mmCIF file of C-alpha atoms (C1' of nucleotides) in Angstrom:
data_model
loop_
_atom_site.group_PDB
_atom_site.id
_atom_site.type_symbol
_atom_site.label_atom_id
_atom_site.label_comp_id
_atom_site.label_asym_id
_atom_site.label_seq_id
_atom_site.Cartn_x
_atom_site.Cartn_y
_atom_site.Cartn_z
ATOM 1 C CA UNK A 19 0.000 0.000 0.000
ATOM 2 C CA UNK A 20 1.506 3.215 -1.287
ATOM 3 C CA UNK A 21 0.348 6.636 0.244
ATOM 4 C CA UNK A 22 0.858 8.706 -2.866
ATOM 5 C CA UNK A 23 -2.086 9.147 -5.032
ATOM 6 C CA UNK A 24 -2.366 6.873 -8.272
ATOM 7 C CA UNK A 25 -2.385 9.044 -11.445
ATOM 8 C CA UNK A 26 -5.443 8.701 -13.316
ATOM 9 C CA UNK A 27 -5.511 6.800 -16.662
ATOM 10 C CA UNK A 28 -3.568 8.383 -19.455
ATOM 11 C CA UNK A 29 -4.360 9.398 -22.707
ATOM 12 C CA UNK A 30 -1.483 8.466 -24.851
ATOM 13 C CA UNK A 31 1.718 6.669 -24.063
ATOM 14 C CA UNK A 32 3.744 9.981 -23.883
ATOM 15 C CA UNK A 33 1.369 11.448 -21.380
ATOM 16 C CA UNK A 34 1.708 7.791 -19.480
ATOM 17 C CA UNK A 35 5.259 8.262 -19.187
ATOM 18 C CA UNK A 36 5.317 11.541 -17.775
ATOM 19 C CA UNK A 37 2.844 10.647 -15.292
ATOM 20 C CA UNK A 38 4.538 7.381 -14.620
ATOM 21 C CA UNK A 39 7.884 9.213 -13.573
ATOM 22 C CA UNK A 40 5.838 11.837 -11.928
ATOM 23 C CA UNK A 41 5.004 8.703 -9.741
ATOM 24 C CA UNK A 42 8.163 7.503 -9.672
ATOM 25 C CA UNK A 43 9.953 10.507 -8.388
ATOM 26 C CA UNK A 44 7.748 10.772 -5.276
ATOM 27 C CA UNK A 45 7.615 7.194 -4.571
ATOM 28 C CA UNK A 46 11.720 7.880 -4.701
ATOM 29 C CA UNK A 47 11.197 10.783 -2.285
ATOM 30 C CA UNK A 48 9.242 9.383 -0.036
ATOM 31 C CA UNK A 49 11.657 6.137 0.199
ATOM 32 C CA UNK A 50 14.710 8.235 1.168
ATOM 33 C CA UNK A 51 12.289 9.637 3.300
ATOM 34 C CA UNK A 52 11.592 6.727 5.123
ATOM 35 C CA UNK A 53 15.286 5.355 4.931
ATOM 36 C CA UNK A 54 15.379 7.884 7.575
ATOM 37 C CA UNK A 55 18.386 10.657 8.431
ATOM 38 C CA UNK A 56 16.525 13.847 8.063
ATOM 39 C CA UNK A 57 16.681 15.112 4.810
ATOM 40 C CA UNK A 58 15.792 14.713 1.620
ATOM 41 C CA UNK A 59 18.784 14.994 -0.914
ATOM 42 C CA UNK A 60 17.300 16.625 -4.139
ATOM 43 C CA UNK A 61 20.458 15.088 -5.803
ATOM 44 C CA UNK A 62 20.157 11.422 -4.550
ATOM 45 C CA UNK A 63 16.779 11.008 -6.160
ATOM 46 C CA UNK A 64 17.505 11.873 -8.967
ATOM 47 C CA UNK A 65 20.771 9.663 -8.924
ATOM 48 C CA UNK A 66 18.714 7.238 -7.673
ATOM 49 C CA UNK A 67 16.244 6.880 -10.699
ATOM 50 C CA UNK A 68 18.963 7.957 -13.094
ATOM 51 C CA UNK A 69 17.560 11.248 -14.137
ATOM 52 C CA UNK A 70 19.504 13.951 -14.556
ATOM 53 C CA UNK A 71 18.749 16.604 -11.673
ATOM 54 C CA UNK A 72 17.650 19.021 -14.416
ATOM 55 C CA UNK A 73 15.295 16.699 -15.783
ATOM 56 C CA UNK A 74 13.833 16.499 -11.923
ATOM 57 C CA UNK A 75 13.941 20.272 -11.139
ATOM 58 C CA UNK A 76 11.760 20.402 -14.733
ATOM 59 C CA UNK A 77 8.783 18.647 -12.980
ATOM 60 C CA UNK A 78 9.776 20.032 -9.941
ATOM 61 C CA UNK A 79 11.298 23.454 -10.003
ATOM 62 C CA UNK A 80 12.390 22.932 -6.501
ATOM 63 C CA UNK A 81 13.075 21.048 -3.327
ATOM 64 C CA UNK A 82 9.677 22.734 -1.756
ATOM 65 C CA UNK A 83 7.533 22.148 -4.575
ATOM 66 C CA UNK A 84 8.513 18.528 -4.601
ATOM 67 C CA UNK A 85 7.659 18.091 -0.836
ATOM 68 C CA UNK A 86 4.612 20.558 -1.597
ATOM 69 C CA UNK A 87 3.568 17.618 -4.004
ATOM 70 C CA UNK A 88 4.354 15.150 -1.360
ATOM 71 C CA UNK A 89 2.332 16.830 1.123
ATOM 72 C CA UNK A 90 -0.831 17.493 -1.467
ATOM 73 C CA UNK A 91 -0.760 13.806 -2.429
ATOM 74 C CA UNK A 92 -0.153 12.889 1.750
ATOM 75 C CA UNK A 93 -3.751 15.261 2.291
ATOM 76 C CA UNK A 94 -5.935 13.851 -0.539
ATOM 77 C CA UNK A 95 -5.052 9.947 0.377
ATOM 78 C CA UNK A 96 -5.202 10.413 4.079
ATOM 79 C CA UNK A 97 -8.667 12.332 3.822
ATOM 80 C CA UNK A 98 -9.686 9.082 0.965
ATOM 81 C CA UNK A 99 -8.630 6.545 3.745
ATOM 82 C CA UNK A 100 -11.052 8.700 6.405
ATOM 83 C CA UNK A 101 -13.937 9.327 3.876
ATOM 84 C CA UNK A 102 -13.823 5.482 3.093
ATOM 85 C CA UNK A 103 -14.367 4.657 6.545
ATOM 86 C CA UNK A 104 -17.023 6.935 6.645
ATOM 87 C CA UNK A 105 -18.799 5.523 4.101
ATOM 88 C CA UNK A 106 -18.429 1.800 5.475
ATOM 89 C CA UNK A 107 -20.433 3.109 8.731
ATOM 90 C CA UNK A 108 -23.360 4.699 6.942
ATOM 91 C CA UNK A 109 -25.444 3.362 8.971
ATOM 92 C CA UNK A 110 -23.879 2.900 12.288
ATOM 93 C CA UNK A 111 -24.241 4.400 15.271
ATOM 94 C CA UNK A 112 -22.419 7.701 16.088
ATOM 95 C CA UNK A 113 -19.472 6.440 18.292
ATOM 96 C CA UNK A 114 -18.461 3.719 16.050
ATOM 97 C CA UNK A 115 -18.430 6.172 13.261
ATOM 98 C CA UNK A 116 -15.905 8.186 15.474
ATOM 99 C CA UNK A 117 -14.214 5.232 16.392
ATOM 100 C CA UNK A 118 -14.059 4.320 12.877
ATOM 101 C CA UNK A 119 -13.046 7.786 11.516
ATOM 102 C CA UNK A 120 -9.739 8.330 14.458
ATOM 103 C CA UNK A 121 -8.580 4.950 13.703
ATOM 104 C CA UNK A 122 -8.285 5.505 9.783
ATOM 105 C CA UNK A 123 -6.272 8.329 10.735
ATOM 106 C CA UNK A 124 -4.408 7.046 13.205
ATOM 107 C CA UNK A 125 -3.893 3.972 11.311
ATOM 108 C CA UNK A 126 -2.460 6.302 7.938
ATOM 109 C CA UNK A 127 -0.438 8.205 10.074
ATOM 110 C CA UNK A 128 1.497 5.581 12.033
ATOM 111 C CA UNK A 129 1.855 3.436 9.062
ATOM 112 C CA UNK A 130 3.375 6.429 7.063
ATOM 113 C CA UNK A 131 5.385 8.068 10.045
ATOM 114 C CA UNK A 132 7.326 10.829 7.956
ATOM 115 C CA UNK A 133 4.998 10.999 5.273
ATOM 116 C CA UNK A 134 2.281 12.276 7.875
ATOM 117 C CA UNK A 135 4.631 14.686 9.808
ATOM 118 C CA UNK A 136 5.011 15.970 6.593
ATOM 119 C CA UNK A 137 1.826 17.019 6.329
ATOM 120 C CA UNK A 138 1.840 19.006 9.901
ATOM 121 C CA UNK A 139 1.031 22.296 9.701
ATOM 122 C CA UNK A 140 -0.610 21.940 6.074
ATOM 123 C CA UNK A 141 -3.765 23.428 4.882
ATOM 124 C CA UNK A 142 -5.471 19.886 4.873
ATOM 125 C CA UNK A 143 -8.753 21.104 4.140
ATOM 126 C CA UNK A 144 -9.966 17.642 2.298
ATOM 127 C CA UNK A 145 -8.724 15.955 5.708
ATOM 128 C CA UNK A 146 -11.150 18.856 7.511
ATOM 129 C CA UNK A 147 -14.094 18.328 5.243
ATOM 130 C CA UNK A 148 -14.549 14.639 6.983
ATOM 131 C CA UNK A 149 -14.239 16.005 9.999
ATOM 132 C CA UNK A 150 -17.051 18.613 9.702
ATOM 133 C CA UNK A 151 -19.280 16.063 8.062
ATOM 134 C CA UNK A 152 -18.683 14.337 11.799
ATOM 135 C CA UNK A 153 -18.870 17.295 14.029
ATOM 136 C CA UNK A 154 -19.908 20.381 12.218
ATOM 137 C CA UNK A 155 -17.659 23.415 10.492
ATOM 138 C CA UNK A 156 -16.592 24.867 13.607
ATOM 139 C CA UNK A 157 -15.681 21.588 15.637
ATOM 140 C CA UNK A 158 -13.504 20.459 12.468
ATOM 141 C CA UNK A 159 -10.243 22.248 13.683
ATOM 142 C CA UNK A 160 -10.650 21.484 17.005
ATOM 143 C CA UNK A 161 -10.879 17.618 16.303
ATOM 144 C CA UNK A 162 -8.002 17.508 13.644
ATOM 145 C CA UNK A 163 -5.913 19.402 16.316
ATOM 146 C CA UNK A 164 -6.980 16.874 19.116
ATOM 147 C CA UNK A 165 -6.206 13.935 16.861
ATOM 148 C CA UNK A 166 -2.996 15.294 15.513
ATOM 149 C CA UNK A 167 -2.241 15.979 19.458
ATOM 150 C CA UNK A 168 -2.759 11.822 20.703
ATOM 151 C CA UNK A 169 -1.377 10.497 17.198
ATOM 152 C CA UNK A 170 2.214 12.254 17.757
ATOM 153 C CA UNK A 171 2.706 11.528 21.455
ATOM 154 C CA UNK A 172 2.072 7.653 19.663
ATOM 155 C CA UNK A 173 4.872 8.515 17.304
ATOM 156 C CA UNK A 174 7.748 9.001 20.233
ATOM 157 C CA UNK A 175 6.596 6.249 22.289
ATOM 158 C CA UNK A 176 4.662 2.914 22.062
ATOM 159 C CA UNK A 177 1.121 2.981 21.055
ATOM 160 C CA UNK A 178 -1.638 2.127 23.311
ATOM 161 C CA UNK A 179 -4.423 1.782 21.815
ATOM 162 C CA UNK A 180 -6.764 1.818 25.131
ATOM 163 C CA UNK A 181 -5.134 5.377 25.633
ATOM 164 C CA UNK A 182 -6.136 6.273 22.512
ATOM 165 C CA UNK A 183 -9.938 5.421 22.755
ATOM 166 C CA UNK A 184 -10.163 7.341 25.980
ATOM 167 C CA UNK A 185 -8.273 10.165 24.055
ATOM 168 C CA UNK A 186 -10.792 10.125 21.192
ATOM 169 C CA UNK A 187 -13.805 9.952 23.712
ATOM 170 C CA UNK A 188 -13.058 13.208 24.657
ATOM 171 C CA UNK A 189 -12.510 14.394 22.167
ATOM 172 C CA UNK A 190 -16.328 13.529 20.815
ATOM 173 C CA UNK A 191 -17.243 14.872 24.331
ATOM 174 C CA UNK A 192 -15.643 18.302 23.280
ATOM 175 C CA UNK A 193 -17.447 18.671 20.194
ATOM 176 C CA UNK A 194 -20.550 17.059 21.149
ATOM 177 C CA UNK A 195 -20.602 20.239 23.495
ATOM 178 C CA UNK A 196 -20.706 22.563 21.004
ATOM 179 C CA UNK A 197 -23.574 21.137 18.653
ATOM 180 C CA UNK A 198 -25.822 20.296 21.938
ATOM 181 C CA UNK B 24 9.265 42.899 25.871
ATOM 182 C CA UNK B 25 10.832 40.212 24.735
ATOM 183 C CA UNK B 26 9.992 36.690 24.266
ATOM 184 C CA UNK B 27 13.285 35.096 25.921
ATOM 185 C CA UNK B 28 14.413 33.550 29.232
ATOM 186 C CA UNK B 29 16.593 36.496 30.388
ATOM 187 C CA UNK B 30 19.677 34.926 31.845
ATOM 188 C CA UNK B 31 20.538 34.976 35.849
ATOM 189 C CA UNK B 32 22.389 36.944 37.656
ATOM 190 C CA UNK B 33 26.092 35.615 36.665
ATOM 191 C CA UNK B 34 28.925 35.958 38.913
ATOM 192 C CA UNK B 35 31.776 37.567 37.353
ATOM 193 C CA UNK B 36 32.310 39.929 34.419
ATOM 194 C CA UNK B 37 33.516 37.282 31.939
ATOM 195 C CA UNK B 38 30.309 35.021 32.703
ATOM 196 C CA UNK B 39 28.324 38.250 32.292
ATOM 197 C CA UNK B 40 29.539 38.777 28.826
ATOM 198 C CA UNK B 41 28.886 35.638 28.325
ATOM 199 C CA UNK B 42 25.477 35.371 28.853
ATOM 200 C CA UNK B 43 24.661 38.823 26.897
ATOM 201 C CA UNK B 44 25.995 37.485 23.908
ATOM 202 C CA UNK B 45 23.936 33.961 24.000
ATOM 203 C CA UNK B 46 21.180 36.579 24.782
ATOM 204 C CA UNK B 47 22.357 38.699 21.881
ATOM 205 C CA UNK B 48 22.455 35.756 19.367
ATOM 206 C CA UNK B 49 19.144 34.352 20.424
ATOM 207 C CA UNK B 50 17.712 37.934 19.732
ATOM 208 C CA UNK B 51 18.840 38.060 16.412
ATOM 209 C CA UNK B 52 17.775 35.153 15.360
ATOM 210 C CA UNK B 53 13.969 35.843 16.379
ATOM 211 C CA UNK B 54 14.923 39.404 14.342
ATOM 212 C CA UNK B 55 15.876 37.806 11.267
ATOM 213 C CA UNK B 56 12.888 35.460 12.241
ATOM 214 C CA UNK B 57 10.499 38.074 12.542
ATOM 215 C CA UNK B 58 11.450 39.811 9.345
ATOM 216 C CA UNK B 59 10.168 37.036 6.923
ATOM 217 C CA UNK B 60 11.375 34.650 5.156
ATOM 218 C CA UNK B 61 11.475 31.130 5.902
ATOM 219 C CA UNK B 62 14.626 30.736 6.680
ATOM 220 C CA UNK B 63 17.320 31.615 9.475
ATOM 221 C CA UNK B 64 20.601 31.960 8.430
ATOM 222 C CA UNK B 65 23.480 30.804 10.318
ATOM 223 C CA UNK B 66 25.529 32.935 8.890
ATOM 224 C CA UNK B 67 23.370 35.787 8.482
ATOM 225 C CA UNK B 68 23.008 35.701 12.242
ATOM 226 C CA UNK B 69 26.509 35.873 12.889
ATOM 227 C CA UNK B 70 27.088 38.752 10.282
ATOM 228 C CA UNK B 71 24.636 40.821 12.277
ATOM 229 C CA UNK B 72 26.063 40.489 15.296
ATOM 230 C CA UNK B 73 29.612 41.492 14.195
ATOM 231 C CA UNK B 74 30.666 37.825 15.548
ATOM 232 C CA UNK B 75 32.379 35.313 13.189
ATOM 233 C CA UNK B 76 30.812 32.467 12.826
ATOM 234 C CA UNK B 77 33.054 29.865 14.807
ATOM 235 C CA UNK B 78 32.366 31.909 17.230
ATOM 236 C CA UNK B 79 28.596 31.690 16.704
ATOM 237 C CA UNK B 80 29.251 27.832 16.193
ATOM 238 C CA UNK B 81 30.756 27.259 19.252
ATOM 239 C CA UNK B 82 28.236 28.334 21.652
ATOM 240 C CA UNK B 83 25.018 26.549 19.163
ATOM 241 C CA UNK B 84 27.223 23.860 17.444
ATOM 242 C CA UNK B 85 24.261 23.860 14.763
ATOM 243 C CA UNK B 86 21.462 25.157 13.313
ATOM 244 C CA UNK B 87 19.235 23.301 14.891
ATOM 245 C CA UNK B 88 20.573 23.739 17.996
ATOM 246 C CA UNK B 89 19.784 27.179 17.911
ATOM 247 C CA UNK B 90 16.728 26.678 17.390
ATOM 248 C CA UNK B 91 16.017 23.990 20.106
ATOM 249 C CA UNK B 92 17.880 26.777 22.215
ATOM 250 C CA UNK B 93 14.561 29.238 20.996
ATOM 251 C CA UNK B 94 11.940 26.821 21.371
ATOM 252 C CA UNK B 95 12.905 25.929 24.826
ATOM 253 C CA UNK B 96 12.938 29.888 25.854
ATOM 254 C CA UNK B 97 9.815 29.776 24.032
ATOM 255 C CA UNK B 98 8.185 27.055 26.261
ATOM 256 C CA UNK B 99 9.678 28.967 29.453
ATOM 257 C CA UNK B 100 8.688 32.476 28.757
ATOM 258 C CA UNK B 101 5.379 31.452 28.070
ATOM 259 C CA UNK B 102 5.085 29.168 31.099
ATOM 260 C CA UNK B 103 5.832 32.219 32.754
ATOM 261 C CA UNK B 104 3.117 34.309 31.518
ATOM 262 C CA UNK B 105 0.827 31.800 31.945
ATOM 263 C CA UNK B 106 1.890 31.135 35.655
ATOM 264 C CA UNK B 107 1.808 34.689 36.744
ATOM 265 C CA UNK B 108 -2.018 35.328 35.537
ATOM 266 C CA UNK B 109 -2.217 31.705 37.413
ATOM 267 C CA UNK B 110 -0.765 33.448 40.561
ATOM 268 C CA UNK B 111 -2.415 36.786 40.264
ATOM 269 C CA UNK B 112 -6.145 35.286 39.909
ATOM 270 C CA UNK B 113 -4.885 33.166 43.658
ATOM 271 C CA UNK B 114 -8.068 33.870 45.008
ATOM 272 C CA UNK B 115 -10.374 34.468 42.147
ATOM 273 C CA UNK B 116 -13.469 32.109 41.044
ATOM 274 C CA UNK B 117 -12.802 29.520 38.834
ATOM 275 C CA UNK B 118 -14.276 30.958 35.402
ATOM 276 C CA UNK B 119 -11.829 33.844 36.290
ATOM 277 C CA UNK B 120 -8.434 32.330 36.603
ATOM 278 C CA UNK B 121 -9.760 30.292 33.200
ATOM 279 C CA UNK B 122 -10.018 32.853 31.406
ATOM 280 C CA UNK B 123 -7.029 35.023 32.787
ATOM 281 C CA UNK B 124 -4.575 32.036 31.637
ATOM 282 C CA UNK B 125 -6.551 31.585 28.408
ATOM 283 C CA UNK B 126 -5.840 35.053 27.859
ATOM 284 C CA UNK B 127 -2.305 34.884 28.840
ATOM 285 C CA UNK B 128 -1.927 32.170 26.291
ATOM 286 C CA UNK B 129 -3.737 33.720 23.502
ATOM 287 C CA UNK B 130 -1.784 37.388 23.870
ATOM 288 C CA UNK B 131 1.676 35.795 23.739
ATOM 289 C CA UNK B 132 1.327 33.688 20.712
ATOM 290 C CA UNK B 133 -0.296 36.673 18.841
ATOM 291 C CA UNK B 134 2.424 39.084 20.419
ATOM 292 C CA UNK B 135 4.787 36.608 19.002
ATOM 293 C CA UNK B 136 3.579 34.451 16.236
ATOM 294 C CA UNK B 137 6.593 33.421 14.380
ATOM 295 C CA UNK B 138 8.310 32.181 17.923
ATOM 296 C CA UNK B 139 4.720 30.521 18.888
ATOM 297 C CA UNK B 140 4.963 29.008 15.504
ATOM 298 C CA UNK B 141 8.192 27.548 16.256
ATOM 299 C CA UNK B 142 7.299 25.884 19.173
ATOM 300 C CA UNK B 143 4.453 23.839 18.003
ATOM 301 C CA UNK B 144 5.143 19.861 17.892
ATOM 302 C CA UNK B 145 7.480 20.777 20.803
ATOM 303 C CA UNK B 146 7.751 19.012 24.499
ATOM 304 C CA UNK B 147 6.158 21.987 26.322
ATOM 305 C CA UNK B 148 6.316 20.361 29.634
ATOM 306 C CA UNK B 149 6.413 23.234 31.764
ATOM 307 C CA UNK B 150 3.303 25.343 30.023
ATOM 308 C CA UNK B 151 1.179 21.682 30.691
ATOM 309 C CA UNK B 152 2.282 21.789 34.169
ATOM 310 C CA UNK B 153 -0.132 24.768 34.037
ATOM 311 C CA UNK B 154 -2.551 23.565 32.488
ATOM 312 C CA UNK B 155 -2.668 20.402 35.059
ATOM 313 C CA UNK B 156 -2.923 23.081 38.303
ATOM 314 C CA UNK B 157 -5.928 24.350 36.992
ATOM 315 C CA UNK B 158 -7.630 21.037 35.152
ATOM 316 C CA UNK B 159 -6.373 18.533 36.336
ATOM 317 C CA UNK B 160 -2.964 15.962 34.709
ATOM 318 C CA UNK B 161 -5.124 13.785 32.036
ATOM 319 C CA UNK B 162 -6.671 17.452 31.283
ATOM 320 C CA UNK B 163 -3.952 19.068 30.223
ATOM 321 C CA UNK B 164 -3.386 17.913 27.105
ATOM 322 C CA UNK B 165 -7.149 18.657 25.712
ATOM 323 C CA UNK B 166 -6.709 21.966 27.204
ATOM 324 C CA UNK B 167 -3.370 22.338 25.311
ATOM 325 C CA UNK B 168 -4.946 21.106 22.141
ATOM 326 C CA UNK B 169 -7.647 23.488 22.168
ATOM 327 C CA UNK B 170 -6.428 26.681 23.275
ATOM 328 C CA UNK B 171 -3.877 25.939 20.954
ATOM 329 C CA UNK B 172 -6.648 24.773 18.080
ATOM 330 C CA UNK B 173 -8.136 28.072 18.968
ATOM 331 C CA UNK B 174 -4.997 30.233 18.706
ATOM 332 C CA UNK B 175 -3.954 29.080 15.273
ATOM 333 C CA UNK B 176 -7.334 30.168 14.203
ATOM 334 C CA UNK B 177 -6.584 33.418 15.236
ATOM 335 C CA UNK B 178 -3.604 33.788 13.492
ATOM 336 C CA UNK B 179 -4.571 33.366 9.744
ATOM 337 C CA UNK B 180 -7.951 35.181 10.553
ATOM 338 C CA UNK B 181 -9.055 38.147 12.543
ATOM 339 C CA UNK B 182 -8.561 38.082 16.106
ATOM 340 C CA UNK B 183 -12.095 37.485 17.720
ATOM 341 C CA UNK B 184 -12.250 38.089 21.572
ATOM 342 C CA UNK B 185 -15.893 37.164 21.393
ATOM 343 C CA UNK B 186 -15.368 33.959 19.698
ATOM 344 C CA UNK B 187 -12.336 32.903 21.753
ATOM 345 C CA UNK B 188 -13.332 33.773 24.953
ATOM 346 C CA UNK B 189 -16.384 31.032 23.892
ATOM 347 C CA UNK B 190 -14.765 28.396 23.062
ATOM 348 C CA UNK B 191 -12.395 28.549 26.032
ATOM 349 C CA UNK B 192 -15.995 28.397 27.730
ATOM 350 C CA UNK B 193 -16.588 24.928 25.901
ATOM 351 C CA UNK B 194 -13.453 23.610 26.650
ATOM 352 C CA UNK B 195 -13.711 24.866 30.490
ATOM 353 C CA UNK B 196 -16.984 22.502 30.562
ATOM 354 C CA UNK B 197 -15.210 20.001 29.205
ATOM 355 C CA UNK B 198 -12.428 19.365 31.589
ATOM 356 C CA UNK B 199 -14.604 20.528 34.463
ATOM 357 C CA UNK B 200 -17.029 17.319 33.232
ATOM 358 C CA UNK B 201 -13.529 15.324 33.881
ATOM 359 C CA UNK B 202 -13.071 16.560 37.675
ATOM 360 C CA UNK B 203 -16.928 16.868 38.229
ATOM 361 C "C1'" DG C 24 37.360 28.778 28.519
ATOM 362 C "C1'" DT C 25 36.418 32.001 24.860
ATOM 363 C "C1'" DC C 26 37.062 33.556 20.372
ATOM 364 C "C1'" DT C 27 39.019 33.983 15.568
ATOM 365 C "C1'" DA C 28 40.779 32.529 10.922
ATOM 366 C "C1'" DT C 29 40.762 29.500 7.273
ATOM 367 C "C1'" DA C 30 39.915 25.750 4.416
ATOM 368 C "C1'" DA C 31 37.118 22.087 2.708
ATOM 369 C "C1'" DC C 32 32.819 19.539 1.761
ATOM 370 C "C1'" DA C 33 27.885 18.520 0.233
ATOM 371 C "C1'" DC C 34 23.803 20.512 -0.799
ATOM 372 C "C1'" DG C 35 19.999 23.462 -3.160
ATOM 373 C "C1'" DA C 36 19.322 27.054 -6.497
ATOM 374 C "C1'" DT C 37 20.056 29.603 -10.766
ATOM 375 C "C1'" DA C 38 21.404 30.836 -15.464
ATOM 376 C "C1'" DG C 39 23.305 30.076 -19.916
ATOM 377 C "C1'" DA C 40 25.073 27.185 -23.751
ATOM 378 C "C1'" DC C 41 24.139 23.241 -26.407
ATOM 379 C "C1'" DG D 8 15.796 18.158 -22.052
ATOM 380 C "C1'" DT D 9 20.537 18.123 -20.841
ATOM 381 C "C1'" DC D 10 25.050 19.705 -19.198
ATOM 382 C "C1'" DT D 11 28.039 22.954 -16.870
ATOM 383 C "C1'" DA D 12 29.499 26.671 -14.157
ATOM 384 C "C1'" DT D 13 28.700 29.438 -10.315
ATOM 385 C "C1'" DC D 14 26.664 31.062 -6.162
ATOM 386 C "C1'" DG D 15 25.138 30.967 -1.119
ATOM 387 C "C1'" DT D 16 24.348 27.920 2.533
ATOM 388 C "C1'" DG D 17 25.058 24.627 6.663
ATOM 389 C "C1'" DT D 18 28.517 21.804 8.400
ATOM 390 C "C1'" DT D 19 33.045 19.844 9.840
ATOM 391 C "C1'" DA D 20 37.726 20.306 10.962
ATOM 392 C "C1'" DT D 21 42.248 22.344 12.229
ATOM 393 C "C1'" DA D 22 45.308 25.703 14.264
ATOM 394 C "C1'" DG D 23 46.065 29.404 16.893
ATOM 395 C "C1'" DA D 24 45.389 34.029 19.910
ATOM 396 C "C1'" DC D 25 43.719 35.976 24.218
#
DNA sequence: GTCTATAACACGATAGAC
DNA sequence: GTCTATCGTGTTATAGAC
């Protein structure tokens, strides 16, 4: 399971290989990402996929705008993974949904550790749009930052999922406030 | 008034200079900080100052450490604020001290966005340690993600002293349902 | 212990020639 | 698209003055 978004089908073969190395170049990025150290070496992916580094900085002008990509891909598949388990609770009662909702995104974010803290302090509005749907416009920020909050204590030390549940719970407490 | 941890009375003349130029460095760097930009240039820093650079490199061996040198004066200063509104509301109801430390909170990350900014994702033990006098340990955190949700708000929109000084109401409930 | 000078390295960014 | 040269940056290291 990758967490960069798939490019949709291609017209011609041209426009399939451009997209494919689009792909490719982020899928690179985010591997020396995850190799860990802390950077990200503009010239080792492109040694790695045996581009020239002017061929990269064509599709991406710079460093930022290839981790702005990163982080726009990182948004739209972490609010598809939410949304999805939205959907698969239509009908269930509100605290499952919740339960549901914080464990799709605490589930994305542990699984793709640097990818997600990647995405901290990112407009994430598609992320925020769940959110709403859950607990109303104003509540959304609120519950993202509560989230965000328990999932990164989980990155630094072990997770616990028990302390997590209570976490959550109070969170729907907090917002439940508001709309009642 | 500044947002860093002024240093202590040193002993002798040499440990005075000392301190005034880690004081001095630190201060420039929330200048060049403050100016805009991203960045923070090492060596921009130490041009400013008149200092060489080995000499900036040998009291904040890196970057970063400079920075972690900011964020923790961050996390003290504004500990402080927040304790003294803590100690001046001593005998004051409840809602009162709430909303004095709310305040607190709110006026130094606005007074200093870009250093609030930096502190975010950071251990801020000693501004929890706040937060637990007046809600409570397993509060703190909550209280810390929403004052802070509600902050950041704040900082891309219009301040709204009607609008924060509600939710701090909602989250005052909510911790006060934990001790209750 | 504090500070300076200097060199060297890897990296990101930019511009121009082909 | 590609290559090359050049710049500014953060970082490491060494040697020495006060």
């Amino acid at each position: 399971m990758t967490s960069l978004v798939l490019p949709p089908e291609p017209h011609g073969r041209r426009e399939r290989r451009v997209q494919e190395l689009l792909f490719d170049i982020k899928d690179a990025a985010l591997d020396q990402l995850a190799e860990g150290g802390d950077g990200l070496s503009y010239r080792a992916i492109a040694a790695r996929l045996g581009v020239s580094r002017a061929t990269l900085r064509y599709h991406f002008p710079s460093r930022d705008a290839l981790i702005e990509a990163l982080v726009a891909d990182g948004v739209t598949t972490l609010a598809r993974a939410l949304r999805s388990s939205l959907d698969r609770t239509r009908s269930a009662p509100s605290e499952r949904r919740w339960r549901a909702v914080a464990h799709a995104y605490r589930d994305w974010a542990l699984r793709h550790r640097r990818h997600y803290r990647l995405l901290a302090g990112a407009r994430a509005d598609p992320v925020l749009a769940v959110f709403a749907e859950l607990a109303g416009d104003d509540a959304a920020l609120t519950v993202h930052a509560g989230l965000h909050a328990a999932v990164v204590r989980e990155m630094d030390a072990r997770p616990d999922t028990e302390r997590f549940d209570a976490e959550v719970l109070d969170l729907v407490r907090l917002v439940d406030g508001y709309t009642a």
